[in-house]
Amino acid sequence: MFIIDFNKLRFLVCDDNAHMRRILRTLLHSFGAREVYEAEDGATALEMYSHYVPDIVITDWSMPIFDGLELAQMIRQPEGAGNPYAPIIMLTGHSEKRRVMVARDAGVTEFLAKPISAKGLYQRILNVVANPRPFIKTKNYFGPDRRRNTNAAYIGLERRSGGNAEIMQQPSLLEKARSGN
């Protein structure tokens, strides 16, 4: 077992609700984070993302100017400014399977339904730091491997088919965030 030193990670929190931003900031500070940047809409978040280059993005789905889904798609542009590999944790009050799949297909790394809990947020952060998924680049998609289990013998309906897929290992946050203890 290892301990994550949250002090070594930079976070960008994007939510149009000031109260939710304050809750997230308070939770992240309680975990030990020091660098937590906040944006109230997708446009401001993208600007801050390019400027601060956060390690992890936590965004609400529904926001003005452009939403969290559009933000994720812009971050995932390989030729864009910033780090297209940064883990994105999507927050929403709507957790229907269809929405989870749309977020996944936009390049979202983790999904967290509101109301959030400290434990749920911590688990998502721990997962993106300790278990980074490889990134897939195809003609139509760039982002974390959408499959949680990568069984080569799988032959079901969800099997990736056709086209060439380039598989890239995501730069790991584990070494950066590992505590010296």
Tab-separated table of C-alpha atoms in Angstrom:
chain	number	residue	atom	x	y	z
A	1	MET	CA	0.000	0.000	0.000
A	2	PHE	CA	1.190	3.509	-0.737
A	3	ILE	CA	0.093	6.958	0.321
A	4	ILE	CA	-0.702	9.698	-2.169
A	5	ASP	CA	0.787	13.077	-1.345
A	6	PHE	CA	-1.969	15.385	-2.592
A	7	ASN	CA	0.349	18.353	-1.979
A	8	LYS	CA	2.256	17.324	-5.122
A	9	LEU	CA	-0.805	17.422	-7.407
A	10	ARG	CA	-2.532	20.380	-9.114
A	11	PHE	CA	-6.319	20.303	-9.487
A	12	LEU	CA	-8.723	22.264	-11.659
A	13	VAL	CA	-12.304	22.320	-10.367
A	14	CYS	CA	-14.935	23.526	-12.809
A	15	ASP	CA	-18.539	24.004	-11.701
A	16	ASP	CA	-20.974	26.867	-12.228
A	17	ASN	CA	-22.240	26.440	-8.657
A	18	ALA	CA	-19.990	28.367	-6.227
A	19	HIS	CA	-21.200	26.220	-3.308
A	20	MET	CA	-20.157	22.983	-5.097
A	21	ARG	CA	-16.752	24.486	-5.958
A	22	ARG	CA	-16.276	25.360	-2.279
A	23	ILE	CA	-17.227	21.801	-1.218
A	24	LEU	CA	-14.773	20.283	-3.714
A	25	ARG	CA	-12.003	22.714	-2.726
A	26	THR	CA	-12.582	21.938	0.966
A	27	LEU	CA	-12.458	18.174	0.318
A	28	LEU	CA	-9.302	18.458	-1.781
A	29	HIS	CA	-7.641	20.607	0.905
A	30	SER	CA	-8.670	18.059	3.545
A	31	PHE	CA	-6.912	15.370	1.451
A	32	GLY	CA	-3.769	17.550	1.510
A	33	ALA	CA	-3.998	19.356	-1.849
A	34	ARG	CA	-2.566	22.860	-1.952
A	35	GLU	CA	-2.999	23.861	-5.606
A	36	VAL	CA	-6.719	23.930	-6.423
A	37	TYR	CA	-7.792	26.256	-9.232
A	38	GLU	CA	-11.448	27.058	-9.800
A	39	ALA	CA	-13.507	27.985	-12.864
A	40	GLU	CA	-17.211	28.794	-13.098
A	41	ASP	CA	-17.693	27.820	-16.761
A	42	GLY	CA	-16.114	25.709	-19.479
A	43	ALA	CA	-14.451	28.616	-21.310
A	44	THR	CA	-12.694	29.851	-18.162
A	45	ALA	CA	-11.730	26.268	-17.310
A	46	LEU	CA	-10.099	25.740	-20.710
A	47	GLU	CA	-8.138	28.972	-20.328
A	48	MET	CA	-7.013	27.972	-16.812
A	49	TYR	CA	-6.216	24.458	-18.040
A	50	SER	CA	-3.830	25.848	-20.645
A	51	HIS	CA	-2.241	28.249	-18.148
A	52	TYR	CA	-1.889	26.092	-14.990
A	53	VAL	CA	-1.598	22.623	-16.633
A	54	PRO	CA	-3.379	20.781	-13.797
A	55	ASP	CA	-2.705	17.112	-13.086
A	56	ILE	CA	-6.404	16.301	-12.572
A	57	VAL	CA	-9.568	18.046	-13.813
A	58	ILE	CA	-12.834	17.746	-11.889
A	59	THR	CA	-15.734	19.176	-13.878
A	60	ASP	CA	-19.480	19.426	-13.691
A	61	TRP	CA	-21.402	18.287	-16.764
A	62	SER	CA	-23.904	21.141	-17.009
A	63	MET	CA	-22.365	24.644	-17.196
A	64	PRO	CA	-22.742	27.851	-19.210
A	65	ILE	CA	-20.741	28.831	-22.322
A	66	PHE	CA	-19.754	25.230	-22.897
A	67	ASP	CA	-20.376	22.232	-20.698
A	68	GLY	CA	-18.089	19.672	-19.083
A	69	LEU	CA	-18.529	17.282	-22.000
A	70	GLU	CA	-17.297	19.907	-24.466
A	71	LEU	CA	-14.469	20.782	-22.065
A	72	ALA	CA	-13.382	17.129	-21.984
A	73	GLN	CA	-13.437	16.952	-25.784
A	74	MET	CA	-11.294	20.098	-26.047
A	75	ILE	CA	-8.794	18.836	-23.465
A	76	ARG	CA	-8.494	15.552	-25.360
A	77	GLN	CA	-7.275	17.254	-28.535
A	78	PRO	CA	-3.728	15.831	-28.914
A	79	GLU	CA	-2.527	18.982	-30.674
A	80	GLY	CA	-4.184	21.356	-28.178
A	81	ALA	CA	-2.577	23.405	-25.437
A	82	GLY	CA	-1.892	21.611	-22.185
A	83	ASN	CA	-1.722	17.934	-21.364
A	84	PRO	CA	-4.307	15.885	-23.310
A	85	TYR	CA	-3.634	12.921	-20.974
A	86	ALA	CA	-4.820	14.644	-17.780
A	87	PRO	CA	-7.442	12.565	-15.965
A	88	ILE	CA	-10.928	14.097	-16.089
A	89	ILE	CA	-13.462	13.298	-13.365
A	90	MET	CA	-17.004	14.201	-14.469
A	91	LEU	CA	-19.569	15.242	-11.839
A	92	THR	CA	-23.283	15.210	-12.541
A	93	GLY	CA	-26.631	14.692	-10.921
A	94	HIS	CA	-27.649	12.571	-13.921
A	95	SER	CA	-26.050	9.141	-13.797
A	96	GLU	CA	-28.116	7.179	-16.300
A	97	LYS	CA	-26.131	4.574	-18.240
A	98	ARG	CA	-26.571	6.548	-21.459
A	99	ARG	CA	-24.948	9.636	-19.907
A	100	VAL	CA	-22.075	7.623	-18.459
A	101	MET	CA	-21.405	6.168	-21.909
A	102	VAL	CA	-21.566	9.604	-23.596
A	103	ALA	CA	-19.064	10.960	-21.039
A	104	ARG	CA	-16.821	7.937	-21.546
A	105	ASP	CA	-16.928	8.461	-25.308
A	106	ALA	CA	-15.923	12.126	-24.847
A	107	GLY	CA	-12.723	11.060	-23.072
A	108	VAL	CA	-13.818	11.323	-19.436
A	109	THR	CA	-11.679	9.131	-17.182
A	110	GLU	CA	-13.992	8.744	-14.160
A	111	PHE	CA	-17.637	9.521	-13.450
A	112	LEU	CA	-18.986	10.669	-10.078
A	113	ALA	CA	-22.695	11.145	-9.409
A	114	LYS	CA	-23.952	13.934	-7.173
A	115	PRO	CA	-24.450	14.170	-4.310
A	116	ILE	CA	-20.770	13.409	-3.907
A	117	SER	CA	-19.067	12.024	-0.818
A	118	ALA	CA	-15.500	12.473	0.387
A	119	LYS	CA	-14.979	8.728	0.005
A	120	GLY	CA	-16.309	8.683	-3.576
A	121	LEU	CA	-14.119	11.614	-4.627
A	122	TYR	CA	-11.046	10.144	-2.929
A	123	GLN	CA	-11.609	6.759	-4.626
A	124	ARG	CA	-11.876	8.367	-8.087
A	125	ILE	CA	-8.685	10.363	-7.527
A	126	LEU	CA	-6.866	7.322	-6.153
A	127	ASN	CA	-7.975	5.322	-9.200
A	128	VAL	CA	-6.732	7.856	-11.765
A	129	VAL	CA	-3.403	8.214	-9.934
A	130	ALA	CA	-2.706	4.567	-9.083
A	131	ASN	CA	-4.362	2.810	-12.043
A	132	PRO	CA	-3.944	4.958	-15.142
A	133	ARG	CA	-5.539	3.422	-18.208
A	134	PRO	CA	-3.672	3.399	-21.505
A	135	PHE	CA	-4.795	5.969	-24.061
A	136	ILE	CA	-6.284	4.954	-27.380
A	137	LYS	CA	-5.933	6.935	-30.576
A	138	THR	CA	-8.137	6.016	-33.510
A	139	LYS	CA	-9.563	7.978	-36.402
A	140	ASN	CA	-12.568	9.007	-34.271
A	141	TYR	CA	-11.364	8.900	-30.663
A	142	PHE	CA	-8.489	9.991	-28.454
A	143	GLY	CA	-8.709	9.325	-24.748
A	144	PRO	CA	-8.447	6.727	-22.009
A	145	ASP	CA	-9.204	3.149	-22.999
A	146	ARG	CA	-12.964	2.953	-22.569
A	147	ARG	CA	-12.756	-0.668	-21.528
A	148	ARG	CA	-12.142	-1.386	-17.859
A	149	ASN	CA	-11.185	-4.995	-18.528
A	150	THR	CA	-8.870	-5.799	-21.408
A	151	ASN	CA	-9.352	-9.510	-21.950
A	152	ALA	CA	-7.818	-10.415	-25.329
A	153	ALA	CA	-10.068	-13.488	-25.575
A	154	TYR	CA	-13.272	-11.419	-25.271
A	155	ILE	CA	-15.628	-11.946	-28.238
A	156	GLY	CA	-18.817	-10.185	-27.071
A	157	LEU	CA	-20.753	-7.246	-28.497
A	158	GLU	CA	-18.482	-4.592	-26.976
A	159	ARG	CA	-15.320	-5.896	-28.679
A	160	ARG	CA	-13.360	-3.200	-30.508
A	161	SER	CA	-13.541	-3.915	-34.202
A	162	GLY	CA	-12.010	-2.592	-37.368
A	163	GLY	CA	-9.575	0.222	-37.906
A	164	ASN	CA	-6.182	0.717	-36.424
A	165	ALA	CA	-5.911	1.751	-32.822
A	166	GLU	CA	-2.707	3.180	-31.465
A	167	ILE	CA	-2.285	2.335	-27.769
A	168	MET	CA	-0.208	4.757	-25.686
A	169	GLN	CA	0.697	4.458	-22.056
A	170	GLN	CA	-0.559	7.458	-20.123
A	171	PRO	CA	2.091	9.374	-18.184
A	172	SER	CA	1.610	8.163	-14.617
A	173	LEU	CA	0.845	10.514	-11.739
A	174	LEU	CA	1.836	7.808	-9.256
A	175	GLU	CA	5.520	8.707	-9.085
A	176	LYS	CA	4.704	12.409	-8.788
A	177	ALA	CA	2.113	11.837	-6.054
A	178	ARG	CA	3.771	9.043	-4.086
A	179	SER	CA	4.486	10.097	-0.539
A	180	GLY	CA	8.074	9.934	0.643
A	181	ASN	CA	7.000	8.011	3.774
